[in-house]
Coordinates of C-alpha atoms and ligand atoms in Angstrom, one line a residue:
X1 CA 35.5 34.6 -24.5
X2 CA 36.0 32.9 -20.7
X3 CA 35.1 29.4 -20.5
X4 CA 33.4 27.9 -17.8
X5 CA 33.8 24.0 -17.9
X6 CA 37.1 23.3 -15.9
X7 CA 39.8 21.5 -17.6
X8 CA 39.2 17.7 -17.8
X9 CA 35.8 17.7 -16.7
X10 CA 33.7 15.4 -19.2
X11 CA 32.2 18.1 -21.3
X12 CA 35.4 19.6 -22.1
X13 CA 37.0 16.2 -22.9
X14 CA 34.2 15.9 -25.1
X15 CA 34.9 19.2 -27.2
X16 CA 38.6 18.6 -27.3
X17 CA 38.0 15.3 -28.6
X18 CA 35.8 16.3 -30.9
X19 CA 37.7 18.7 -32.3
X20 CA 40.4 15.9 -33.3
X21 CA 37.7 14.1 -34.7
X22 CA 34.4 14.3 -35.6
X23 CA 32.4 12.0 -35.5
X24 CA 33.2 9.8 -32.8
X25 CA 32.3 6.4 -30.8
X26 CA 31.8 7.1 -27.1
X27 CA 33.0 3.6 -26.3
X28 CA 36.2 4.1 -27.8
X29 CA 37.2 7.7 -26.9
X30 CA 35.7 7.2 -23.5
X31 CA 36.0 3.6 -22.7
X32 CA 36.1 4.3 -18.7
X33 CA 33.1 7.3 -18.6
X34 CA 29.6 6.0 -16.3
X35 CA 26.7 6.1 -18.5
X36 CA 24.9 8.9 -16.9
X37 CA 27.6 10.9 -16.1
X38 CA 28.3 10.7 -20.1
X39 CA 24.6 11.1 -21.4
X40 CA 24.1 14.0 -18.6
X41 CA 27.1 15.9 -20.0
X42 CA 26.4 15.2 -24.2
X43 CA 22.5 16.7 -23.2
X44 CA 24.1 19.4 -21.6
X45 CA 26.3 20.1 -24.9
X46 CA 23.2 19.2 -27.1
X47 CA 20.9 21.7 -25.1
X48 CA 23.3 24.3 -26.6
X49 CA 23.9 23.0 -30.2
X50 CA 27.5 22.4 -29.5
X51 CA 27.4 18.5 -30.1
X52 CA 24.3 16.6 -31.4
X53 CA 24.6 12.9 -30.6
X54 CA 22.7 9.4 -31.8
X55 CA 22.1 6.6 -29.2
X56 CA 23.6 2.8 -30.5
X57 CA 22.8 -0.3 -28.9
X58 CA 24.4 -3.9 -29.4
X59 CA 24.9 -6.9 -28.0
X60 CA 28.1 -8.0 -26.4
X61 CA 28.6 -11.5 -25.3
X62 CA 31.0 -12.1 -22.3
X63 CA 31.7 -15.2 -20.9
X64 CA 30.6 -17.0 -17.6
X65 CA 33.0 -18.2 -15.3
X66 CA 32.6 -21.5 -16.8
X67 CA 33.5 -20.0 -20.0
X68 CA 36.8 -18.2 -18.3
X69 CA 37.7 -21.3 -16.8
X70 CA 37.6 -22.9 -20.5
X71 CA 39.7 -20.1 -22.4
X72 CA 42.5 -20.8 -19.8
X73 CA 42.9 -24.3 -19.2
X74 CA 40.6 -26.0 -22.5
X75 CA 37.3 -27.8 -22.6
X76 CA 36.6 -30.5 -20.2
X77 CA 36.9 -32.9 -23.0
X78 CA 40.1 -31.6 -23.9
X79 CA 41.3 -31.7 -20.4
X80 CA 40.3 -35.0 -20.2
X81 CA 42.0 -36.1 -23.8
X82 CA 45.4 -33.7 -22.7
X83 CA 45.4 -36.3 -18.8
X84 CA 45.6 -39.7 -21.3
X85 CA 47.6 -38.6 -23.9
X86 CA 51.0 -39.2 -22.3
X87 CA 49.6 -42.4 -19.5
X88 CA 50.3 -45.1 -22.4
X89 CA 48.9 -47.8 -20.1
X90 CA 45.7 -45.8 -19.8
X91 CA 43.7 -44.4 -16.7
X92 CA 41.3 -45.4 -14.1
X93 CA 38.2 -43.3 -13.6
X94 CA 40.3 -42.4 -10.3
X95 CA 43.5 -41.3 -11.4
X96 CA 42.3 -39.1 -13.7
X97 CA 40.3 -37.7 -11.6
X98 CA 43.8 -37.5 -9.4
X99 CA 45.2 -36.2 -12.8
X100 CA 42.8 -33.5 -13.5
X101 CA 41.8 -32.8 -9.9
X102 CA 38.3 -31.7 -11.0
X103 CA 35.7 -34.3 -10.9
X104 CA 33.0 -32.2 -12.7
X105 CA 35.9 -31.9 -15.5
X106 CA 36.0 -35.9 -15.6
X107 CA 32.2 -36.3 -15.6
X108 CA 31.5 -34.3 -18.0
X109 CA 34.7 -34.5 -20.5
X110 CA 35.1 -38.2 -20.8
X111 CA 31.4 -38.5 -22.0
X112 CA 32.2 -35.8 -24.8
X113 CA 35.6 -36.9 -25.4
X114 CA 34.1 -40.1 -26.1
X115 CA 31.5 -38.8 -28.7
X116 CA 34.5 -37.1 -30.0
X117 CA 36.6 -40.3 -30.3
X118 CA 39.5 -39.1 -29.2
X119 CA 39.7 -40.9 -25.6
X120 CA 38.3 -45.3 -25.7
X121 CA 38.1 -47.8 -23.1
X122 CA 40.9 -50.6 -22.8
X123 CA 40.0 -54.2 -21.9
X124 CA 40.4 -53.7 -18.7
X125 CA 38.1 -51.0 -18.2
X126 CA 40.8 -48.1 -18.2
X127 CA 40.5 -44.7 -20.2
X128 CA 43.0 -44.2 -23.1
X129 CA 43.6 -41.8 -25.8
X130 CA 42.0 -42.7 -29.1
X131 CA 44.7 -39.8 -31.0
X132 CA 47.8 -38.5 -31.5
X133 CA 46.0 -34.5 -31.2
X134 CA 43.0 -33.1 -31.5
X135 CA 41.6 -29.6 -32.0
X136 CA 39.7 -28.1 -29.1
X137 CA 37.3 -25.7 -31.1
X138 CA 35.4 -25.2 -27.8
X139 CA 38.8 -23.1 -26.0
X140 CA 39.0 -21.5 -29.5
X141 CA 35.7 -20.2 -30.1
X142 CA 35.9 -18.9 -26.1
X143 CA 39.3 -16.7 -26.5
X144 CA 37.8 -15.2 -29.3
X145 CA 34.8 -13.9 -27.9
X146 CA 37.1 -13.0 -24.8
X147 CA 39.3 -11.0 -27.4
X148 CA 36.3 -9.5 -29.7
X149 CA 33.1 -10.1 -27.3
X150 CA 31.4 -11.5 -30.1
X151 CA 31.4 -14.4 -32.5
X152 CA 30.9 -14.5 -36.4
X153 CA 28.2 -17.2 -36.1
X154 CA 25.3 -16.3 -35.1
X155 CA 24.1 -19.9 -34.3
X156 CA 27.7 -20.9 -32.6
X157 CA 26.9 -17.6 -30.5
X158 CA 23.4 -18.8 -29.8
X159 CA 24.1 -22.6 -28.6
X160 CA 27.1 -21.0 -26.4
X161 CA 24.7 -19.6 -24.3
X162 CA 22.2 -22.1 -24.4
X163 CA 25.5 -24.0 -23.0
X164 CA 25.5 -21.0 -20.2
X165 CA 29.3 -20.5 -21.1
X166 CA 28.5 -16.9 -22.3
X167 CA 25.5 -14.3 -21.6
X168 CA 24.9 -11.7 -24.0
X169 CA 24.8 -7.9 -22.6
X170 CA 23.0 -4.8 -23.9
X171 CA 25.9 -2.1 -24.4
X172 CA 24.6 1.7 -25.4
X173 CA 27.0 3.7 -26.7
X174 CA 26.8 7.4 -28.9
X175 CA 28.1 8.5 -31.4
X176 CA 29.0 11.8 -31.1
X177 CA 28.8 14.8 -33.9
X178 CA 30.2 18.3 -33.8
X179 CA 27.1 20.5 -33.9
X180 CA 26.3 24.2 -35.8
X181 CA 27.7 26.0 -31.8
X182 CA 30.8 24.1 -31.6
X183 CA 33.4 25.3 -29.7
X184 CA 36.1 24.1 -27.6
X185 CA 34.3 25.1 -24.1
X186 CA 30.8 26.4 -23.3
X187 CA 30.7 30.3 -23.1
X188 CA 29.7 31.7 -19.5
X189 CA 26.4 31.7 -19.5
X190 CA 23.7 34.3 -17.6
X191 CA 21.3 32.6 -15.6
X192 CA 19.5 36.1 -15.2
X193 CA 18.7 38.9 -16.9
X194 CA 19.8 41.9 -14.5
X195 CA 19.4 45.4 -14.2
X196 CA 22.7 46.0 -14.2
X197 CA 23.1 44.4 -18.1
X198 CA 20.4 46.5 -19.2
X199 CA 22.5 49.3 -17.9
X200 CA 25.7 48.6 -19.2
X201 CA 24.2 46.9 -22.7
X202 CA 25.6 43.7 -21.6
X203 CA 22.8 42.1 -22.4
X204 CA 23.0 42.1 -26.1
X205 CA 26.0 39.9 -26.1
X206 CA 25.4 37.7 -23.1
X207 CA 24.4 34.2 -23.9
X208 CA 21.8 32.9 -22.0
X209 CA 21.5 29.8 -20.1
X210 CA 18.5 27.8 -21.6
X211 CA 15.8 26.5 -19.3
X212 CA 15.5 22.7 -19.3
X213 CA 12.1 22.3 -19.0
X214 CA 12.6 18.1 -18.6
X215 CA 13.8 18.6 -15.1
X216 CA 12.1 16.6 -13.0
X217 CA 13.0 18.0 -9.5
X218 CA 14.1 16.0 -6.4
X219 CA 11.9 13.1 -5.0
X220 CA 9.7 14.3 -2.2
X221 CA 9.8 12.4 1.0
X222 CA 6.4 13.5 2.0
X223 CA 4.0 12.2 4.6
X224 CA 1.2 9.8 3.3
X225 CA -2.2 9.0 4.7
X226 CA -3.0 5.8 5.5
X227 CA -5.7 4.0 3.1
X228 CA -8.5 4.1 6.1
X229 CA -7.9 7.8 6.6
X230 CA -8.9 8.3 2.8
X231 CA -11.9 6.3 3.3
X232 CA -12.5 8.0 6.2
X233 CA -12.5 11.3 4.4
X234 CA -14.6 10.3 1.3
X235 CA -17.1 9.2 3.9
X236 CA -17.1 12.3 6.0
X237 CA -17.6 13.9 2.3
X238 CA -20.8 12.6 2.3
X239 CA -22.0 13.2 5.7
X240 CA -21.5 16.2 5.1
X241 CA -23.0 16.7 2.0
X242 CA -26.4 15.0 3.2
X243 CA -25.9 18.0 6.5
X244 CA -24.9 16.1 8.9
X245 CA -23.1 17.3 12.4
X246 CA -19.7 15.7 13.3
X247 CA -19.7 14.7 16.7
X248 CA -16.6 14.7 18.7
X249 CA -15.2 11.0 19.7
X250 CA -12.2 11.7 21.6
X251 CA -13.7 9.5 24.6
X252 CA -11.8 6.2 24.2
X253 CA -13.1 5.1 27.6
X254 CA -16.7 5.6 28.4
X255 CA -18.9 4.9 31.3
X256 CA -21.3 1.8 30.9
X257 CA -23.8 4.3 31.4
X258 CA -23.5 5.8 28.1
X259 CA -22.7 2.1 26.4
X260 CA -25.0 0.5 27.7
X261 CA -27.2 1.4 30.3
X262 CA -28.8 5.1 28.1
X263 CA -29.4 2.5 25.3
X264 CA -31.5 0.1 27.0
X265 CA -29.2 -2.5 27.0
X266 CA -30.1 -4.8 30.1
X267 CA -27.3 -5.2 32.8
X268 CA -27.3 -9.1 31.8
X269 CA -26.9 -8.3 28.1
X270 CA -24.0 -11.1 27.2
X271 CA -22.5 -7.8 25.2
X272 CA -21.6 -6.7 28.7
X273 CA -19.7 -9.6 29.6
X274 CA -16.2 -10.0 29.6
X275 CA -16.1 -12.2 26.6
X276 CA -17.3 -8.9 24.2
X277 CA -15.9 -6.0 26.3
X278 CA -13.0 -4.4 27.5
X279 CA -13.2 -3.1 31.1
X280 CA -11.1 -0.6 32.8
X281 CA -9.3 -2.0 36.3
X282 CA -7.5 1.3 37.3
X283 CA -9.6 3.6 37.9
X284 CA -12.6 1.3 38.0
X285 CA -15.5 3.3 38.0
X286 CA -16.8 6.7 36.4
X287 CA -18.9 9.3 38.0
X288 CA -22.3 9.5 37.5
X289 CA -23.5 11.2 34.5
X290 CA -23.2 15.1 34.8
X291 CA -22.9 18.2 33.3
X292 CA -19.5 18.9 31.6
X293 CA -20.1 22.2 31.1
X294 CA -22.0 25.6 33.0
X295 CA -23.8 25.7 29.5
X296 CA -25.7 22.3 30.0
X297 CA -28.2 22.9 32.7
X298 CA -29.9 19.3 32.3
X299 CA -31.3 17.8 35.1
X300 CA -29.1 14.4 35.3
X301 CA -30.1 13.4 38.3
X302 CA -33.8 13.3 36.5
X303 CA -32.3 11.5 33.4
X304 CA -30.5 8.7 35.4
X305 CA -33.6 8.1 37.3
X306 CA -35.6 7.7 34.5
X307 CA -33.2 5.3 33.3
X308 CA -33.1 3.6 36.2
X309 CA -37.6 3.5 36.0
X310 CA -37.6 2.1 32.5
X311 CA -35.1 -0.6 33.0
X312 CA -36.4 -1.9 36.3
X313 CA -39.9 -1.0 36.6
X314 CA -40.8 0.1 33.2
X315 CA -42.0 3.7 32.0
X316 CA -43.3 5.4 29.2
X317 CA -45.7 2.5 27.8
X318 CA -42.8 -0.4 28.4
X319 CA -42.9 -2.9 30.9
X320 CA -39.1 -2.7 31.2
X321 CA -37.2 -5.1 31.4
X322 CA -38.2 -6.2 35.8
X323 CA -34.5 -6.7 37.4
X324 CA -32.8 -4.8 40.0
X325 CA -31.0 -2.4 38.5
X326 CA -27.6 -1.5 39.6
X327 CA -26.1 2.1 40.0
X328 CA -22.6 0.9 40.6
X329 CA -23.4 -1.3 36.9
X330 CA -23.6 1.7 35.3
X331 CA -20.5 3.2 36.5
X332 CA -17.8 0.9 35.4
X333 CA -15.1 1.9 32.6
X334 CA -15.5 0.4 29.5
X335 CA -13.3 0.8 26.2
X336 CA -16.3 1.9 24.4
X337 CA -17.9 -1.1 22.1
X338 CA -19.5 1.0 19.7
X339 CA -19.6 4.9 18.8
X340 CA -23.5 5.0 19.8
X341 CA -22.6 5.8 23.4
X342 CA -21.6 9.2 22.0
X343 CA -25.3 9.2 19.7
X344 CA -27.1 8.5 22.9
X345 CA -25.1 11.7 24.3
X346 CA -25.8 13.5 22.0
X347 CA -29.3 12.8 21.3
X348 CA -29.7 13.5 25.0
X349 CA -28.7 17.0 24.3
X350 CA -30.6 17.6 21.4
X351 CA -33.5 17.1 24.2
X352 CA -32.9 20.3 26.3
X353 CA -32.4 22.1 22.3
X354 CA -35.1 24.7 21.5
X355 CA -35.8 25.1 17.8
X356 CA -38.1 27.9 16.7
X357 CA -41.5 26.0 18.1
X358 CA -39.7 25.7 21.3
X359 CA -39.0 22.0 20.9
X360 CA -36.0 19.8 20.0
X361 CA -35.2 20.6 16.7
X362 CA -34.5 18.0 13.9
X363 CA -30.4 16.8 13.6
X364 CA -28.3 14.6 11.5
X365 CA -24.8 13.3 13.5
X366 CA -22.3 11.1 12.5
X367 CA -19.1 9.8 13.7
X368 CA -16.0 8.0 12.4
X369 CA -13.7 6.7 14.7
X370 CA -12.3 3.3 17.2
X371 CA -14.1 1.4 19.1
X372 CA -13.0 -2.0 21.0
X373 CA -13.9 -5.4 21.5
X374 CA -12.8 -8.5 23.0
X375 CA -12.6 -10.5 20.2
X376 CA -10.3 -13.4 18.5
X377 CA -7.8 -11.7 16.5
X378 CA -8.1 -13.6 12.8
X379 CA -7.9 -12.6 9.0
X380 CA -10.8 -10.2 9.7
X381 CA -11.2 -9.6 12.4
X382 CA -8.7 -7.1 14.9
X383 CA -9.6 -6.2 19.0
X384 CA -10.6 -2.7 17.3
X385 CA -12.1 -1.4 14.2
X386 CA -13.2 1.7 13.2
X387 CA -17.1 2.0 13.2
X388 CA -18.9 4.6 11.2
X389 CA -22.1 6.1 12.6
X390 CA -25.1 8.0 11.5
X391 CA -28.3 9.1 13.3
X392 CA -30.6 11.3 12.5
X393 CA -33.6 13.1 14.5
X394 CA -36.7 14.3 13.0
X395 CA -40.6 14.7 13.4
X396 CA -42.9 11.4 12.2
X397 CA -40.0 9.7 10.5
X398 CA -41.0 6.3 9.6
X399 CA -39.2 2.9 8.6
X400 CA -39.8 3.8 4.3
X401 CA -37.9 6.7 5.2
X402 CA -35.1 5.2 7.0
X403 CA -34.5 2.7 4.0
X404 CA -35.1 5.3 1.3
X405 CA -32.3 7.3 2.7
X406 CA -30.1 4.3 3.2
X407 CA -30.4 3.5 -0.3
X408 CA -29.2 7.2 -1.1
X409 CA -26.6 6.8 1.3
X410 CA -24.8 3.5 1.0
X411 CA -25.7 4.6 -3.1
X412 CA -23.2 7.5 -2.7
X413 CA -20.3 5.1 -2.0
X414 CA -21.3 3.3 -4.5
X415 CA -23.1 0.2 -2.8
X416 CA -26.7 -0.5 -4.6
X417 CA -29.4 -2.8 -4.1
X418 CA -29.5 -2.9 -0.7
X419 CA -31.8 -6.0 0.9
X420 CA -32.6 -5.7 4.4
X421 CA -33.0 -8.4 7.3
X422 CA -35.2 -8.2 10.7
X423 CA -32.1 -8.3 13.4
X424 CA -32.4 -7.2 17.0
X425 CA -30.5 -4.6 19.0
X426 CA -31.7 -3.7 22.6
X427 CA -31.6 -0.2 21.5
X428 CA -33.4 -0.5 18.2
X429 CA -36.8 -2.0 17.0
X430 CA -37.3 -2.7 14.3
X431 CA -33.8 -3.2 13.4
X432 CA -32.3 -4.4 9.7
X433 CA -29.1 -5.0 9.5
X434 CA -28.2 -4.4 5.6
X435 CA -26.8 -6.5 2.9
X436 CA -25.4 -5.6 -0.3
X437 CA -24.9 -8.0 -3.0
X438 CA -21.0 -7.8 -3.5
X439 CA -20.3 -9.1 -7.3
X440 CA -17.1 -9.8 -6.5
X441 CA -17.3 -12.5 -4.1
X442 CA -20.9 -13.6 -6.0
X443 CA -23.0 -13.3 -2.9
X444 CA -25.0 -11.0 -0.5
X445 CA -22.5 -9.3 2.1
X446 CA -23.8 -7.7 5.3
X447 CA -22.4 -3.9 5.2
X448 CA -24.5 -2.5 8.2
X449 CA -26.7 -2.4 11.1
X450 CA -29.4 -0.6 11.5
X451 CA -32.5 0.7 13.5
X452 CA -35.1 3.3 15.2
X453 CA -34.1 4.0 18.7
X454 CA -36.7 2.7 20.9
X455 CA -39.0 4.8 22.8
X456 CA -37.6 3.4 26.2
X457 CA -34.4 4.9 25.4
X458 CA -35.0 8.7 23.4
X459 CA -38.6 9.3 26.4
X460 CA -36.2 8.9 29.2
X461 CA -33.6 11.7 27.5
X462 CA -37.0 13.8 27.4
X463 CA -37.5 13.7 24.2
X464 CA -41.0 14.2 22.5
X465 CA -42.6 11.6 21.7
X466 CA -43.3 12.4 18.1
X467 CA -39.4 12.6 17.7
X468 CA -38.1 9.4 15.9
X469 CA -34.7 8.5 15.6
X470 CA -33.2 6.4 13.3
X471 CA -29.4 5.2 13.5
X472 CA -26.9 2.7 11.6
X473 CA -23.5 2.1 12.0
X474 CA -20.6 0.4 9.7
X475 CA -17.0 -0.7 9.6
X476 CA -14.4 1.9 8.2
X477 CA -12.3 -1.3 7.5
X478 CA -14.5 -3.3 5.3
X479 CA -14.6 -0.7 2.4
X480 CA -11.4 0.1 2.5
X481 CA -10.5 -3.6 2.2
X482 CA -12.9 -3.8 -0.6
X483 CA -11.3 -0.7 -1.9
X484 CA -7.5 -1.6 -1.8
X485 CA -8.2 -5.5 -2.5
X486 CA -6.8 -6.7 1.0
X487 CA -7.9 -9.6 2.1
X488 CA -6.2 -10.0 5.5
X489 CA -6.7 -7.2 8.1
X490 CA -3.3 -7.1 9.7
X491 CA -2.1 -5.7 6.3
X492 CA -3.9 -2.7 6.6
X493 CA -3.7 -1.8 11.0
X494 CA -1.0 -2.9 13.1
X495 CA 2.6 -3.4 13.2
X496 CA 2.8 -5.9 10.1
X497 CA 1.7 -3.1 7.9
X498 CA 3.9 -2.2 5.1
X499 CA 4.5 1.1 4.7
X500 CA 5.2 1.0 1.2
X501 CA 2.0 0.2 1.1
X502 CA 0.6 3.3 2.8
X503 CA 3.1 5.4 0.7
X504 CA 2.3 4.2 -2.3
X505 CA -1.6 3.8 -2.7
X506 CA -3.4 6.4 -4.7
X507 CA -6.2 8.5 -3.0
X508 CA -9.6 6.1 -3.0
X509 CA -12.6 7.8 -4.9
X510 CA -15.9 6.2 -4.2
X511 CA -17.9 5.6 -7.5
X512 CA -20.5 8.1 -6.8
X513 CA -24.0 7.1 -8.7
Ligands
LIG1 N1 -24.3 0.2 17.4 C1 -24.5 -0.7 16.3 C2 -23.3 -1.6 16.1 O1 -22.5 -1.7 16.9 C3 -24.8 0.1 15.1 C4 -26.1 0.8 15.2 C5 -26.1 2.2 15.4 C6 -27.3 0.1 15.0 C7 -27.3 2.9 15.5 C8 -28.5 0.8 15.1 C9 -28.4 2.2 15.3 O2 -23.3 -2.4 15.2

């Protein structure tokens, strides 16, 4: 039959060898064969029952350069003993140093020569030889393990390398067996069963190639989502589970209208100041609010007036806040500080909504995505983060409801006994921000903020004025740092990030309760 395995080629080496002698010690019929190439060509034979093979591992000691240097030219001592054997008057510590030209080799081999009692010390403080010869066991012992890369005392072998004049290394050899399919090459082999064997009865005499069902396959390089995009998508999980609407974030830059100005926040709020917020310089200022598309018909000429009312003068029950309120205020460029400029947007389009009683109907949004603030970059804390946001609409909600759902919430991420604290945003009252005890660090961690949206703010949208909102928002980062165990920001966003790191994580499940 026609052989495959081209002449030389390891596998074929293998079965000619074999066929000499059976069995046989890889290391000694193929002293020069790589390790893998060797095992990957015996498992190929194996596979077919040609060969079968047993793995053998020992110890081989070889020496360290210190031991080389030994075998050629003696131990130190000897060295030292070889310099004063023919200077009759002896030897100062200098000349044989000059002798030897290896101080290390006098340091250490006068102080053993001397144990030895081959070399003592003349009256005047020279080195002499104490003998006529001696026998340097030390060079001995490390030719032989040079010649036979091992020693027949196992203690000798053991203090050697204590000494760090030899190191010990793991060899693997086989030992290779001629097997029931032996022959001296590996038949051609079918990979497929085609219709032309059927045909021709081929078939019945072919030999198959067997599948090896061990392959691994070749290492994907794929693409890997970064640890706050897994969060992220457990989170929007549960949004969406608990029916919420996604709302759209791709506004980086917002108008300080919808930051501010739609959430009540007074025009000499110290959020607004340079210190906490990032303002635009080119173009400076936004339009007014408008419509941004021929579907919304809202009147926002109405809407800014009102806003304008309730901040100034007061409207809608409030006494407002009485400063003069600035239109050019509201139309400065801001990197947006928090994702509730797009809330108040959309809330003010759920006004102009008509459910089946012809009023706004009830509506859960949420958002993850950036926002910016000016603030000193530390271990915690970046110029951006990632805020997550909730709101929901409805009829007569109250304050037990807002903190019954938070506890099913924050409970579905795994975050339980939740403690609340009175906290103040313009736009919110009451407002809680939220604490979690974190067992971990063995204390109470704040994990939100939270809130119903004032009446100042939802009335001048035009909504009713049975419609309560409630809102809280998060950081994206601080569960994922929780999460991956990362204690300094930087290692998760930004250009220190290790990518290894991103590669390499596994997806994040939330402990659901
Ligand atoms: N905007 C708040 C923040 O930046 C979060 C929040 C949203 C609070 C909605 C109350 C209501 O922290």
């Amino acid at each position: 039959s026609s052989a495959v395995s081209p002449a030389g080629d390891l596998t074929s080496q293998i079965l000619q060898a074999l066929d000499q002698a059976s069995p046989l010690l890889s290391t000694e019929a193929f002293p020069a064969a790589g390790f893998v190439e060797l095992k990957a060509a015996l498992d190929r034979l194996a596979s077919r029952d040609m060969v079968r093979y047993d793995t053998l591992e020992r110890e081989e000691a070889l020496l360290e350069p210190e031991g080389e240097q030994i075998a050629a030219n003696g131990s130190h001592e000897a060295r030292v003993f070889e310099a004063l054997r023919t200077a009759v008057e002896g030897l100062t510590v200098q000349e044989l140093e000059k002798a030897i030209g290896d101080k290390n080799v006098v340091k250490i081999g006068q102080g053993k020569a001397f144990k030895e009692k081959w070399i003592s010390k003349t009256k005047d403080g020279k080195f002499k030889a104490a003998s006529d010869s001696i026998q340097d066991v030390t060079q001995e012992q490390m030719q032989t393990i040079q010649k036979t890369r091992t020693y027949p005392n196992a203690k000798i072998l053991a203090d050697l390398k204590k000494r760090k004049l030899i190191r010990m290394q793991k060899i693997i050899s086989f030992k290779i067996h001629k097997s029931a399919h032996f022959a001296l090459a590996i038949p051609e082999e079918a990979t497929d069963l085609t219709a032309d064997m059927i045909t021709s009865g081929a078939w019945k005499t072919a030999t198959f190639k067997p599948y090896n069902f061990k392959a691994l396959g070749a290492d994907q390089q794929a693409g890997a989502l970064h640890p706050l995009n897994k969060v992220r998508s457990e989170l929007r999980q549960i949004f969406f589970e608990m029916g919420f609407e996604e709302m759209s974030t791709d506004k980086f830059v917002e108008s300080a209208f919808w930051n501010f100005d739609a959430l009540f926040v007074p025009q000499q709020h110290p959020a607004r100041d340079l210190q906490d917020t990032f303002y635009v310089s080119d173009p400076k200022l936004a339009d007014k609010p408008r419509a941004e598309s021929a579907e919304d018909t809202k009147d926002y000429e109405a809407y800014w007036k009102n806003v304008q009312a309730v901040h100034q003068d007061g409207k809608y029950g409030s006494i407002g806040y009485r400063y003069p309120w600035s239109g050019d205020e509201t139309q400065k460029l801001v990197l947006r500080t928090h994702t509730t400029a797009i809330s108040a947007n959309m809330l003010h389009k759920l006004a102009s909504q008509k459910g089946p009683d012809g009023r706004p109907p009830p509506a859960r949004y949420f958002s993850i995505d950036r926002v910016f603030r000016n603030e000193t970059v530390d271990a915690t804390h970046l110029a951006e983060f990632h805020q997550v946001e909730g709101v929901i609409a409805d009829y007569n909600l109250t304050l037990g409801g807002l903190m019954e759902f938070m506890d099913i919430f924050f409970g579905k991420m795994g975050i339980t006994d939740l403690r609340y604290k009175p906290a103040y945003n313009p736009y919110t009252e009451p407002s809680m921000e939220i604490f979690s005890y974190h067992k971990g660090l063995g204390k109470l961690v704040e994990i939100g903020n939270s809130g119903m949206f004032r009446p100042e703010m939802l009335e001048a949208m035009g909504l009713p004025k049975d419609m309560r909102v409630f809102g809280w928002g998060l950081s994206l980062e601080r569960p994922t740092m929780i999460k991956y165990g990362i204690s300094n920001i930087r290692e998760l966003l930004g250009h220190k990030v290790d990518l290894n790191f991103v590669q390499n994580n596994p997806a994040v499940r939330l402990d659901k309760v």
